[in-house]
CSV table of N, CA, C and O in Angstrom, one decimal:
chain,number,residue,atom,x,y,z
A,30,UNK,N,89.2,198.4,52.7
A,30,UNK,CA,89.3,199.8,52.8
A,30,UNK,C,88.5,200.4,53.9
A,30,UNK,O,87.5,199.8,54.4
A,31,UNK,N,89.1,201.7,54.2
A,31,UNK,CA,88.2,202.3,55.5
A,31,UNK,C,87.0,202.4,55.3
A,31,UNK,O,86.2,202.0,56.2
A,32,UNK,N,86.2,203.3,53.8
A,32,UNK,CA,85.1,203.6,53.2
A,32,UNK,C,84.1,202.5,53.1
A,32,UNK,O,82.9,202.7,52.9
A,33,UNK,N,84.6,201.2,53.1
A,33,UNK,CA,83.7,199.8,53.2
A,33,UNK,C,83.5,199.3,54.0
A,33,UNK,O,82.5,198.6,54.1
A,34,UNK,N,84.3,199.4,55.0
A,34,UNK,CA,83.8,199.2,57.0
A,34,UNK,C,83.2,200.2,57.2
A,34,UNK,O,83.0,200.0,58.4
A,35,UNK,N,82.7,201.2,56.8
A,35,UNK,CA,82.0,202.3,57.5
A,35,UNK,C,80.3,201.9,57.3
A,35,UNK,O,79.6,202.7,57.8
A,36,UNK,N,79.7,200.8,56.7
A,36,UNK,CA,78.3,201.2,56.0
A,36,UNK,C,77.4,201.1,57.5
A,36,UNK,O,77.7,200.3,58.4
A,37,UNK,N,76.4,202.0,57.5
A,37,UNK,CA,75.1,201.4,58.8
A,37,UNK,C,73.7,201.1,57.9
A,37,UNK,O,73.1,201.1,56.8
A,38,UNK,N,73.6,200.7,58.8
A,38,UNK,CA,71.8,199.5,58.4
A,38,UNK,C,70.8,201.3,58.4
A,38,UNK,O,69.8,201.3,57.7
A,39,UNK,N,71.0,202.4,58.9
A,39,UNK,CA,70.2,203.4,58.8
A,39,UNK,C,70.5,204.1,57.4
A,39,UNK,O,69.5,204.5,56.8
A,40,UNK,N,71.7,204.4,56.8
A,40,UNK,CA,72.1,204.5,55.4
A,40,UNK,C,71.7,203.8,54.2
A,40,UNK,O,71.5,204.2,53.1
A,41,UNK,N,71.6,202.8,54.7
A,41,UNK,CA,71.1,201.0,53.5
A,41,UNK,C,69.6,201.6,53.6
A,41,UNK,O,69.2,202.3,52.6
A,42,UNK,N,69.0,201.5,54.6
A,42,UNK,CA,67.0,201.8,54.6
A,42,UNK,C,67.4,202.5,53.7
A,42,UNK,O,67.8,202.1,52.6
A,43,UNK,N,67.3,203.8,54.2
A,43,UNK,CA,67.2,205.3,53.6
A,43,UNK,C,67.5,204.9,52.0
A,43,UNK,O,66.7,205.3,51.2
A,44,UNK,N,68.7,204.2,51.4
A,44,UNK,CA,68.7,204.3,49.9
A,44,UNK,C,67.7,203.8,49.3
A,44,UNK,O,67.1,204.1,48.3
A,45,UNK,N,67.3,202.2,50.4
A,45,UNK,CA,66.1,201.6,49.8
A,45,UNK,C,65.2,202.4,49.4
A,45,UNK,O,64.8,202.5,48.3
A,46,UNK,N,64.8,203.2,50.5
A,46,UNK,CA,63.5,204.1,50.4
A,46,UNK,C,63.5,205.1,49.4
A,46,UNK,O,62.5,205.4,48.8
A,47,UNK,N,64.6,205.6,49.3
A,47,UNK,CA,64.4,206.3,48.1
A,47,UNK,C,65.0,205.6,46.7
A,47,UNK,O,64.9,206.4,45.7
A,48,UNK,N,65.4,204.9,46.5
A,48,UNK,CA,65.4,204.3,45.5
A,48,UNK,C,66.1,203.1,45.2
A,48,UNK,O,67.1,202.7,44.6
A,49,UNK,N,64.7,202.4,45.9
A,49,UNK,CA,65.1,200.6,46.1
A,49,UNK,C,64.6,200.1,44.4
A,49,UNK,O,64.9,199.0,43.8
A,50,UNK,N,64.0,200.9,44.1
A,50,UNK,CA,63.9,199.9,42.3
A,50,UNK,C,65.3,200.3,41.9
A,50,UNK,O,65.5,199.2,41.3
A,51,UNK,N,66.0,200.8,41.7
A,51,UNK,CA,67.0,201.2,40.9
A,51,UNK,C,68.5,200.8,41.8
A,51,UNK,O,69.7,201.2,41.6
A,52,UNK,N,68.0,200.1,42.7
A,52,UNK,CA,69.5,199.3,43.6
A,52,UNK,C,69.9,200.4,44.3
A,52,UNK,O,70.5,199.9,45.2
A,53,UNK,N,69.9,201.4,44.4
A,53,UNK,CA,70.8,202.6,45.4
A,53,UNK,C,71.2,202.2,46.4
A,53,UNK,O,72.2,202.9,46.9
A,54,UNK,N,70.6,200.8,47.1
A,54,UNK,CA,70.6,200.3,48.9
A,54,UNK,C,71.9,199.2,48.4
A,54,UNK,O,72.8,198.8,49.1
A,55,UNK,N,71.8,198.8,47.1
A,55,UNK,CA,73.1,197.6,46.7
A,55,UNK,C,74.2,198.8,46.3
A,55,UNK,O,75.3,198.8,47.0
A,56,UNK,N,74.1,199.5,45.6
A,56,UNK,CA,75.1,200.2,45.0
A,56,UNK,C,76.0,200.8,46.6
A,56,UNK,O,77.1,200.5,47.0
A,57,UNK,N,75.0,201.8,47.2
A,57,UNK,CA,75.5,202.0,48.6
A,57,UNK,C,76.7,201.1,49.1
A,57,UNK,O,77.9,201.3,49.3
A,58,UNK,N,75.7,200.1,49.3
A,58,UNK,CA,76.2,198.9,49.9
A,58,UNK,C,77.9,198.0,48.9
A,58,UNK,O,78.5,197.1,49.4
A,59,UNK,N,78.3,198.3,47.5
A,59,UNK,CA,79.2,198.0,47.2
A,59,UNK,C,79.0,196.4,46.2
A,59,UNK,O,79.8,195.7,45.6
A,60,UNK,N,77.3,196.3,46.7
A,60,UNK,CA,77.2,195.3,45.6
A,60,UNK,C,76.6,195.7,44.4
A,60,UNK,O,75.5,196.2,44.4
A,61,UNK,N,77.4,195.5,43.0
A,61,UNK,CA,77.3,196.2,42.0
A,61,UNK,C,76.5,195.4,41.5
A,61,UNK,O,75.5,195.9,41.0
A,62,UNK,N,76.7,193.7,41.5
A,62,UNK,CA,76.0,192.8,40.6
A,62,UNK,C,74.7,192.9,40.8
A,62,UNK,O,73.8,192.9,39.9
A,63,UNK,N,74.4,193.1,42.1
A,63,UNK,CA,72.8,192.7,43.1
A,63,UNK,C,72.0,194.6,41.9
A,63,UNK,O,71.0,194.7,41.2
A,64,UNK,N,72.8,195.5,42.1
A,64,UNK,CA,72.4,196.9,41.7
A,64,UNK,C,71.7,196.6,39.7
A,64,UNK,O,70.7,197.1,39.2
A,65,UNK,N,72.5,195.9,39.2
A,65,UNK,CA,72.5,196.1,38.1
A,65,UNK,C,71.0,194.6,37.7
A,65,UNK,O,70.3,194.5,36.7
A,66,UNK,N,71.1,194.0,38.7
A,66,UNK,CA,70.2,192.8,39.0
A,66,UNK,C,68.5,193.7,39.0
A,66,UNK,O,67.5,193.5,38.4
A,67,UNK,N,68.7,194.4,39.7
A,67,UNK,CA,67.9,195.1,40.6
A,67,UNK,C,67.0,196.3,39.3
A,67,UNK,O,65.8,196.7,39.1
A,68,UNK,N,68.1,196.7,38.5
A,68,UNK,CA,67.5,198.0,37.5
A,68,UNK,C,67.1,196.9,36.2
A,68,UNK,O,66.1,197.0,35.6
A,69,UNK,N,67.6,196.4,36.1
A,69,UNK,CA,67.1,195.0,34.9
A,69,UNK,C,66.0,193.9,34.9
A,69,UNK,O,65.7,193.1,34.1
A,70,UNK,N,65.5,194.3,36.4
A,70,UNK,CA,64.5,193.1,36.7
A,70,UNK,C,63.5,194.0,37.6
A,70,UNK,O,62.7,193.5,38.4
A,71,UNK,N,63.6,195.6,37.3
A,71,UNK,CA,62.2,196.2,37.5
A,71,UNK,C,62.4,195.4,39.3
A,71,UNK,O,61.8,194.4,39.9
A,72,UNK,N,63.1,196.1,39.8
A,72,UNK,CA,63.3,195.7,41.4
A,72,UNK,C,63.8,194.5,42.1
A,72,UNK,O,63.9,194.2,43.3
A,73,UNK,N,64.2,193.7,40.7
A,73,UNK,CA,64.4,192.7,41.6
A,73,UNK,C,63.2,191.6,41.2
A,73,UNK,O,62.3,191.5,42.1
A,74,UNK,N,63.1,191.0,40.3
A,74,UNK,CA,62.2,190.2,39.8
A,74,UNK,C,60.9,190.6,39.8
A,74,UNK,O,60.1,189.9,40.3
A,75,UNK,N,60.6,191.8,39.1
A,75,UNK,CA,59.5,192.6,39.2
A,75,UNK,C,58.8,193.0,40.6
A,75,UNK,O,57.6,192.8,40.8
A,76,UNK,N,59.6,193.5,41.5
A,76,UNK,CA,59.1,194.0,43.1
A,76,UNK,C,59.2,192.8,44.0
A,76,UNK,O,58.9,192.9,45.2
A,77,UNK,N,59.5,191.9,43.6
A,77,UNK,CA,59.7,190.7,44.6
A,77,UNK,C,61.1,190.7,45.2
A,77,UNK,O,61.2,190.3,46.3
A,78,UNK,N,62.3,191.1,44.7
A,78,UNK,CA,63.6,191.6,45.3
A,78,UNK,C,63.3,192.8,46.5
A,78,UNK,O,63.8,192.9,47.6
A,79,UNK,N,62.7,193.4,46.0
A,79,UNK,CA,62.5,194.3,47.1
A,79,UNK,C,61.6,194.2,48.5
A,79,UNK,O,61.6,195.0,49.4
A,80,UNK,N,61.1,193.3,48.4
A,80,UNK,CA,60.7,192.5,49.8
A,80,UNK,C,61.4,191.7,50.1
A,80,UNK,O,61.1,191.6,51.3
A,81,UNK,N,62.0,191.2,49.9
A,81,UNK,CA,63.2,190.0,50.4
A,81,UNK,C,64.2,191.0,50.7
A,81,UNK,O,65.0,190.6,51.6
A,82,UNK,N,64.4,192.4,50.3
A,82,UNK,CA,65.6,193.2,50.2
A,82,UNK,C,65.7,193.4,51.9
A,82,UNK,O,66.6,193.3,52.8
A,83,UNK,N,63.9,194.1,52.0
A,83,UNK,CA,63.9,194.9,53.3
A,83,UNK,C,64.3,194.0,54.6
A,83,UNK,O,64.5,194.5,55.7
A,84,UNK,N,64.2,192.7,54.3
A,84,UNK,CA,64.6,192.0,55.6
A,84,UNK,C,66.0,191.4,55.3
A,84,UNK,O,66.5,190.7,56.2
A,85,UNK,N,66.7,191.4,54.3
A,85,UNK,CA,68.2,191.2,54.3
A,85,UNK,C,69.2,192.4,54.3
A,85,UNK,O,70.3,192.0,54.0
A,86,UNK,N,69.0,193.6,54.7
A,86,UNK,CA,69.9,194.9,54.5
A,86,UNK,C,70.9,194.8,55.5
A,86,UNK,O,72.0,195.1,55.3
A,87,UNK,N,70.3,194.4,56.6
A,87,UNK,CA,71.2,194.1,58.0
A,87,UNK,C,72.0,193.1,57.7
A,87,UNK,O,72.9,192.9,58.4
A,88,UNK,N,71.9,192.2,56.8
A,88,UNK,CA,72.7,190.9,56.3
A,88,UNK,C,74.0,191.5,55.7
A,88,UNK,O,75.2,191.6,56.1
A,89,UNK,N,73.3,192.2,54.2
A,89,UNK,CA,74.4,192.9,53.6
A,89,UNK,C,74.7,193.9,54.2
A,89,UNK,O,75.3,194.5,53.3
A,90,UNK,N,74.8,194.9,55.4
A,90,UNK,CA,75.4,195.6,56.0
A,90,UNK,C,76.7,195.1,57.0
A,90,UNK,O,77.6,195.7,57.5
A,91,UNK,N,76.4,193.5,57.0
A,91,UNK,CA,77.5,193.2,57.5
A,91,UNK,C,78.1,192.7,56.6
A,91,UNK,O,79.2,192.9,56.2
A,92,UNK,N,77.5,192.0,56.2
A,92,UNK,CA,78.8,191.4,54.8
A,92,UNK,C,80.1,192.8,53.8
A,92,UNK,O,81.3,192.8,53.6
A,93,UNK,N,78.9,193.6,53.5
A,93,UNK,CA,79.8,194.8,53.6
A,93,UNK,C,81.1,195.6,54.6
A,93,UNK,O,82.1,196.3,54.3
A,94,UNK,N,80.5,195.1,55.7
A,94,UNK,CA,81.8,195.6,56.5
A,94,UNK,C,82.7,194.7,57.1
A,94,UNK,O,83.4,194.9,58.1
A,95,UNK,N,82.4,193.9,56.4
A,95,UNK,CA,83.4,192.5,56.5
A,95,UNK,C,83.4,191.6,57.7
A,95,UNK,O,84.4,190.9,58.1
A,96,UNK,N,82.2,191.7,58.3
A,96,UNK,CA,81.9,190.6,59.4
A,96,UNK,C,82.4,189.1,59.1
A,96,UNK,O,82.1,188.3,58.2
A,97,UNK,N,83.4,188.8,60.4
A,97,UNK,CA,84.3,187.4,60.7
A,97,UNK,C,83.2,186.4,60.0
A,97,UNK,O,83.7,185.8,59.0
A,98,UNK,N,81.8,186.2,60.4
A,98,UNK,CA,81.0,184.9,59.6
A,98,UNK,C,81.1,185.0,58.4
A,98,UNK,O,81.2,183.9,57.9
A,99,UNK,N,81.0,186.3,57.1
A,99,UNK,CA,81.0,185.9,56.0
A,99,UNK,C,82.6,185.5,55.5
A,99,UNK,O,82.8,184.6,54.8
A,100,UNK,N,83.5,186.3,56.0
A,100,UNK,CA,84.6,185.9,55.7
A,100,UNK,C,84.8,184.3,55.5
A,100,UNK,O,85.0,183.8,54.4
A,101,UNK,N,84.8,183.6,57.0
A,101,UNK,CA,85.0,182.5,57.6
A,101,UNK,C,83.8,181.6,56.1
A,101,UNK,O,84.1,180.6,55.5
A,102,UNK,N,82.6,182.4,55.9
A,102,UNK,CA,81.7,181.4,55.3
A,102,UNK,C,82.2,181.2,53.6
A,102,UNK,O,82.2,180.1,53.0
A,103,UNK,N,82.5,182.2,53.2
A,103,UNK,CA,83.1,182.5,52.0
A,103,UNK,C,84.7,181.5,52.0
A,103,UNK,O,85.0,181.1,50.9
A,104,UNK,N,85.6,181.2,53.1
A,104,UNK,CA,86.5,180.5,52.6
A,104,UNK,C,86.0,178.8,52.9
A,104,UNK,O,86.7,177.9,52.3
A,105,UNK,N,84.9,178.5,53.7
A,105,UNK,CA,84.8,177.7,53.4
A,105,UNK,C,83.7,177.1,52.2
A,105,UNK,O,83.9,175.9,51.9
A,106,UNK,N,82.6,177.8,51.3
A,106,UNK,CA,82.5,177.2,50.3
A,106,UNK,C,83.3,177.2,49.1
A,106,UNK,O,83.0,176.4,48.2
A,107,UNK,N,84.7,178.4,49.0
A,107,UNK,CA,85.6,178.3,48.0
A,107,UNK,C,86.5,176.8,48.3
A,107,UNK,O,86.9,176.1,47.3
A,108,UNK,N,86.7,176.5,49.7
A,108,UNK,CA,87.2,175.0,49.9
A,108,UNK,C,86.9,173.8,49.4
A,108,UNK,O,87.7,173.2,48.8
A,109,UNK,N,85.0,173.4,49.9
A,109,UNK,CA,83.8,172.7,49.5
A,109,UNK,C,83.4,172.6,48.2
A,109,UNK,O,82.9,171.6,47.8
A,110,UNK,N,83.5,173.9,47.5
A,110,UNK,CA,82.5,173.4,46.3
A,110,UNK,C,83.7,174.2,45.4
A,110,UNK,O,83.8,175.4,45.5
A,111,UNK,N,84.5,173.6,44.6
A,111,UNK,CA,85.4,174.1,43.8
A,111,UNK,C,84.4,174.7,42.4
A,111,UNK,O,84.8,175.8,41.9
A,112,UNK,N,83.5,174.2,42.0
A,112,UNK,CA,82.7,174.6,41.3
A,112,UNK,C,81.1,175.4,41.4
A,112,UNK,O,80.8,175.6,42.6
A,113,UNK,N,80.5,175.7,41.0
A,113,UNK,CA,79.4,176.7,40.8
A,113,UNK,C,78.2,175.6,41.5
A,113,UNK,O,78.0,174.7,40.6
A,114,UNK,N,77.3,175.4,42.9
A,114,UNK,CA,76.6,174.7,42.5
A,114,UNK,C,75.4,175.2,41.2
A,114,UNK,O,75.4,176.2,40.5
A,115,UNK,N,74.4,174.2,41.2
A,115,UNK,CA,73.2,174.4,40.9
A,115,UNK,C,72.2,174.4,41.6
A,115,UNK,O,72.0,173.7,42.5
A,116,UNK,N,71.4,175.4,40.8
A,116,UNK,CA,70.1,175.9,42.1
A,116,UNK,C,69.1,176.2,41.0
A,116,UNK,O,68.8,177.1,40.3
A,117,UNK,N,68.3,174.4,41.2
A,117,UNK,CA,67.2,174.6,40.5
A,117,UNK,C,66.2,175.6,40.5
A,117,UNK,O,65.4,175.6,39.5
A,118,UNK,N,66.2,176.6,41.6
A,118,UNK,CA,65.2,177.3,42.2
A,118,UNK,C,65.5,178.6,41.1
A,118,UNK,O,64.8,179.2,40.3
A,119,UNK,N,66.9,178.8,41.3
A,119,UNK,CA,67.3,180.2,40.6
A,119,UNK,C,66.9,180.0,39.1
A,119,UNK,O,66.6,180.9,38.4
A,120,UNK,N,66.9,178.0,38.7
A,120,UNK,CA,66.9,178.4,37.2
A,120,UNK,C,65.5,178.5,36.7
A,120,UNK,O,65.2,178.7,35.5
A,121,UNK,N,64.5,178.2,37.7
A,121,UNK,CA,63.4,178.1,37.5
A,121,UNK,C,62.8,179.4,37.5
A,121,UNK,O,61.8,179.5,36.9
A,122,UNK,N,63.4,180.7,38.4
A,122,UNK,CA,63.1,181.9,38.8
A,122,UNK,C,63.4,182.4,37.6
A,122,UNK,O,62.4,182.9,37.1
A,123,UNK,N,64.7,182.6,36.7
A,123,UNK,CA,65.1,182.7,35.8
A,123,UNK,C,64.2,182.7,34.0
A,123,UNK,O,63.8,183.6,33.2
A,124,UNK,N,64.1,181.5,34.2
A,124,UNK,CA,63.0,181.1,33.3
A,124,UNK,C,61.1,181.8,33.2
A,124,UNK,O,60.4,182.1,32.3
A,125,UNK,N,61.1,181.9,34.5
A,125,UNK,CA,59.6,182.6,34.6
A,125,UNK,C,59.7,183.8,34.4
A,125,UNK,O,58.6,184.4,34.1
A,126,UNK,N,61.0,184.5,34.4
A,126,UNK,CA,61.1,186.1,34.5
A,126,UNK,C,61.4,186.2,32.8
A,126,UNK,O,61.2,187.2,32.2
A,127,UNK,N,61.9,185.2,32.2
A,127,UNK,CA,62.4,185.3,31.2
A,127,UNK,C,60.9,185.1,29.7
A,127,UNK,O,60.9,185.8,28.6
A,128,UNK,N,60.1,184.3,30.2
A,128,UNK,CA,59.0,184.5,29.9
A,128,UNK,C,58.1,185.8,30.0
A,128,UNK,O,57.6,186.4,29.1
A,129,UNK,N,57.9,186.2,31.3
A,129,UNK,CA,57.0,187.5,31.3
A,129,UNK,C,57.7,188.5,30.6
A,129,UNK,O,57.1,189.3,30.0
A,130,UNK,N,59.1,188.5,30.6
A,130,UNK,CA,60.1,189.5,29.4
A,130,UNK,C,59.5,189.5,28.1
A,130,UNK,O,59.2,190.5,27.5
A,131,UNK,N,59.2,188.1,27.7
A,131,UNK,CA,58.6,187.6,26.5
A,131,UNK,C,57.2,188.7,26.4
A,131,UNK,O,57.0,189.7,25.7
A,132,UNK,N,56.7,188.1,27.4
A,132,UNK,CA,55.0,188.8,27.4
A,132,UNK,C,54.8,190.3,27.1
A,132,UNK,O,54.0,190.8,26.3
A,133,UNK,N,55.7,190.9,27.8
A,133,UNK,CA,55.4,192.0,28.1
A,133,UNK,C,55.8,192.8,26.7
A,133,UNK,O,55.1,193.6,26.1
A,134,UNK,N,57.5,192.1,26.1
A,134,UNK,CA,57.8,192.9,24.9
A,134,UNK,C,56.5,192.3,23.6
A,134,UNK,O,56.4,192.9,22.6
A,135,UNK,N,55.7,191.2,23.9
A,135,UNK,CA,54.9,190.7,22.7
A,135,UNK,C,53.8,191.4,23.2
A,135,UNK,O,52.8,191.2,22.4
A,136,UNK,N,53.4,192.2,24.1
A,136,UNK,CA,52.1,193.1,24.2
A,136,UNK,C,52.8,194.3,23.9
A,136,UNK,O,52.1,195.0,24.6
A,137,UNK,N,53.5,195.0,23.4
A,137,UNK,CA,54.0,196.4,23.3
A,137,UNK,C,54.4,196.6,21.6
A,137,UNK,O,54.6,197.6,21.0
A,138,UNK,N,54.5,195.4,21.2
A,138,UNK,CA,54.2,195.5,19.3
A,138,UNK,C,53.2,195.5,18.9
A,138,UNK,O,52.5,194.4,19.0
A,139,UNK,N,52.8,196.3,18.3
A,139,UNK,CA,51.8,196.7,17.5
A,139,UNK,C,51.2,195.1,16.4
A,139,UNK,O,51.9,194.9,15.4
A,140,UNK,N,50.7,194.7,16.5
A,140,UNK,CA,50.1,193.3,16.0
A,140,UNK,C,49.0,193.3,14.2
A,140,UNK,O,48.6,192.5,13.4
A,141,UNK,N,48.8,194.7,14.3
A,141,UNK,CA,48.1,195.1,13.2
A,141,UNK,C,49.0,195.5,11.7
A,141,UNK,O,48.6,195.3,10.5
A,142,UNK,N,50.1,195.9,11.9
A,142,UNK,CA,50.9,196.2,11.3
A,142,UNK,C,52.1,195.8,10.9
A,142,UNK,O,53.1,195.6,11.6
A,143,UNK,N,52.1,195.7,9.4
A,143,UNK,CA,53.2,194.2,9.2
A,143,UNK,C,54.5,194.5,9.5
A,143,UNK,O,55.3,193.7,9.9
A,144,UNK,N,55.0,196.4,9.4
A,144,UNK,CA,56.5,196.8,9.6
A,144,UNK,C,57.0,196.3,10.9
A,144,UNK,O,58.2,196.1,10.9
A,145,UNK,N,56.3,195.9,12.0
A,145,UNK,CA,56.7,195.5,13.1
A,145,UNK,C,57.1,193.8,13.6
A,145,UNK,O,57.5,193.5,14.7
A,146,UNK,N,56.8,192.9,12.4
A,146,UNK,CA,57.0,191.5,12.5
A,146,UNK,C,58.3,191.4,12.4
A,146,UNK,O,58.8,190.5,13.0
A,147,UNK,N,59.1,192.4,11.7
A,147,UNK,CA,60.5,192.3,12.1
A,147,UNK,C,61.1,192.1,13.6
A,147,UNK,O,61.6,191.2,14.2
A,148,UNK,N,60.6,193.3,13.8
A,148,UNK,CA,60.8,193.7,15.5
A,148,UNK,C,60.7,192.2,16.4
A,148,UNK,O,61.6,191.6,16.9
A,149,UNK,N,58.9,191.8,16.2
A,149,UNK,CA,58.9,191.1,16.5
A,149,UNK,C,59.5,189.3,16.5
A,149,UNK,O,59.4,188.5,17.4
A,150,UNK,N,59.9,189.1,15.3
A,150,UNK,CA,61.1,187.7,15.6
A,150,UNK,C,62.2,187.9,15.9
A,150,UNK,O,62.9,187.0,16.2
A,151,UNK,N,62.9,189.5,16.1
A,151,UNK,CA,64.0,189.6,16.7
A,151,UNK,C,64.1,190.0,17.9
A,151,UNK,O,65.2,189.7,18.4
A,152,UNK,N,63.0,190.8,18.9
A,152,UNK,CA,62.8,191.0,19.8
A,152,UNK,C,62.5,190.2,21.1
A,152,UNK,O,63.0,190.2,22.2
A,153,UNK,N,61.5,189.4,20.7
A,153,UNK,CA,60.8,187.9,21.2
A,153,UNK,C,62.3,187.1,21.9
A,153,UNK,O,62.5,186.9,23.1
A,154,UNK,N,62.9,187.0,21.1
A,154,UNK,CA,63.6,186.0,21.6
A,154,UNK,C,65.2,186.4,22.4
A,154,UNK,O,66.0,185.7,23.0
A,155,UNK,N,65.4,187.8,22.2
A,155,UNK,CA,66.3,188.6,23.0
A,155,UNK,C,65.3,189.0,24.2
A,155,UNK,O,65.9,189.5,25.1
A,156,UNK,N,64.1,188.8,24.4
A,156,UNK,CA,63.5,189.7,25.7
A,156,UNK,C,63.6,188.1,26.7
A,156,UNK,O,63.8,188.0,27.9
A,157,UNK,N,63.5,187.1,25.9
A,157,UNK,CA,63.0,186.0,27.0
A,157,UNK,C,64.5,185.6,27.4
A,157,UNK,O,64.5,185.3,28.6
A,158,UNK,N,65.6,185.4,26.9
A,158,UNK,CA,67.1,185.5,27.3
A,158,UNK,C,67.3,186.7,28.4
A,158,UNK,O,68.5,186.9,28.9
């Protein structure tokens, strides 16, 4: 569409800057997954997306306007890898974030008081998923 070839790398900053915790620079940009990544992980793996963000904007500004290399790159790993690889890195990123999830919701129950042990075995283990 015409509205998705139009994005500039001075539009992408600008959302970052005002509201790169909450994806505005992905949403902008038409990536919804990266947006919804980004409000659920407190920036982007608690602020670490958002440094990685500020030097890839010019990446996804082209991939958004449909630059020949992602095209071309995109039909060749749908060729190559019929399946999903794995990326130990991501499951390991995964897992660490999925723990301090843990942490964070097991410091925010009240520990003195017994009405909250509910909370807490049902909570615990939906925060670290």
């Amino acid at each position: 569409s015409e509205e998705k070839a139009n994005k500039s790398i001075f539009k992408a900053y600008l959302w970052f800057i005002l509201g790169g915790f909450l994806g505005a620079h992905h949403m902008y940009l038409n990536n919804d997954y990266h947006a919804v990544l980004m409000i659920g992980s407190v920036g982007g793996c608690y602020g670490l997306g958002l440094i990685l963000d500020f030097f890839y904007i010019p990446r996804y500004v082209k991939q958004a306007n449909n630059h020949p290399y992602f095209k071309d790159l995109e039909l060749l790993e749908r060729k190559h890898f019929k399946k999903p690889r794995l990326n130990v890195g991501m499951v390991l990123i995964q897992l660490l974030m999925g723990a301090f999830s843990r942490s964070l919701v097991n410091l925010a129950i009240p520990r003195d008081d017994y009405r909250y042990t509910v909370f807490r075995h049902f909570l615990l283990p939906v925060a670290s998923t």
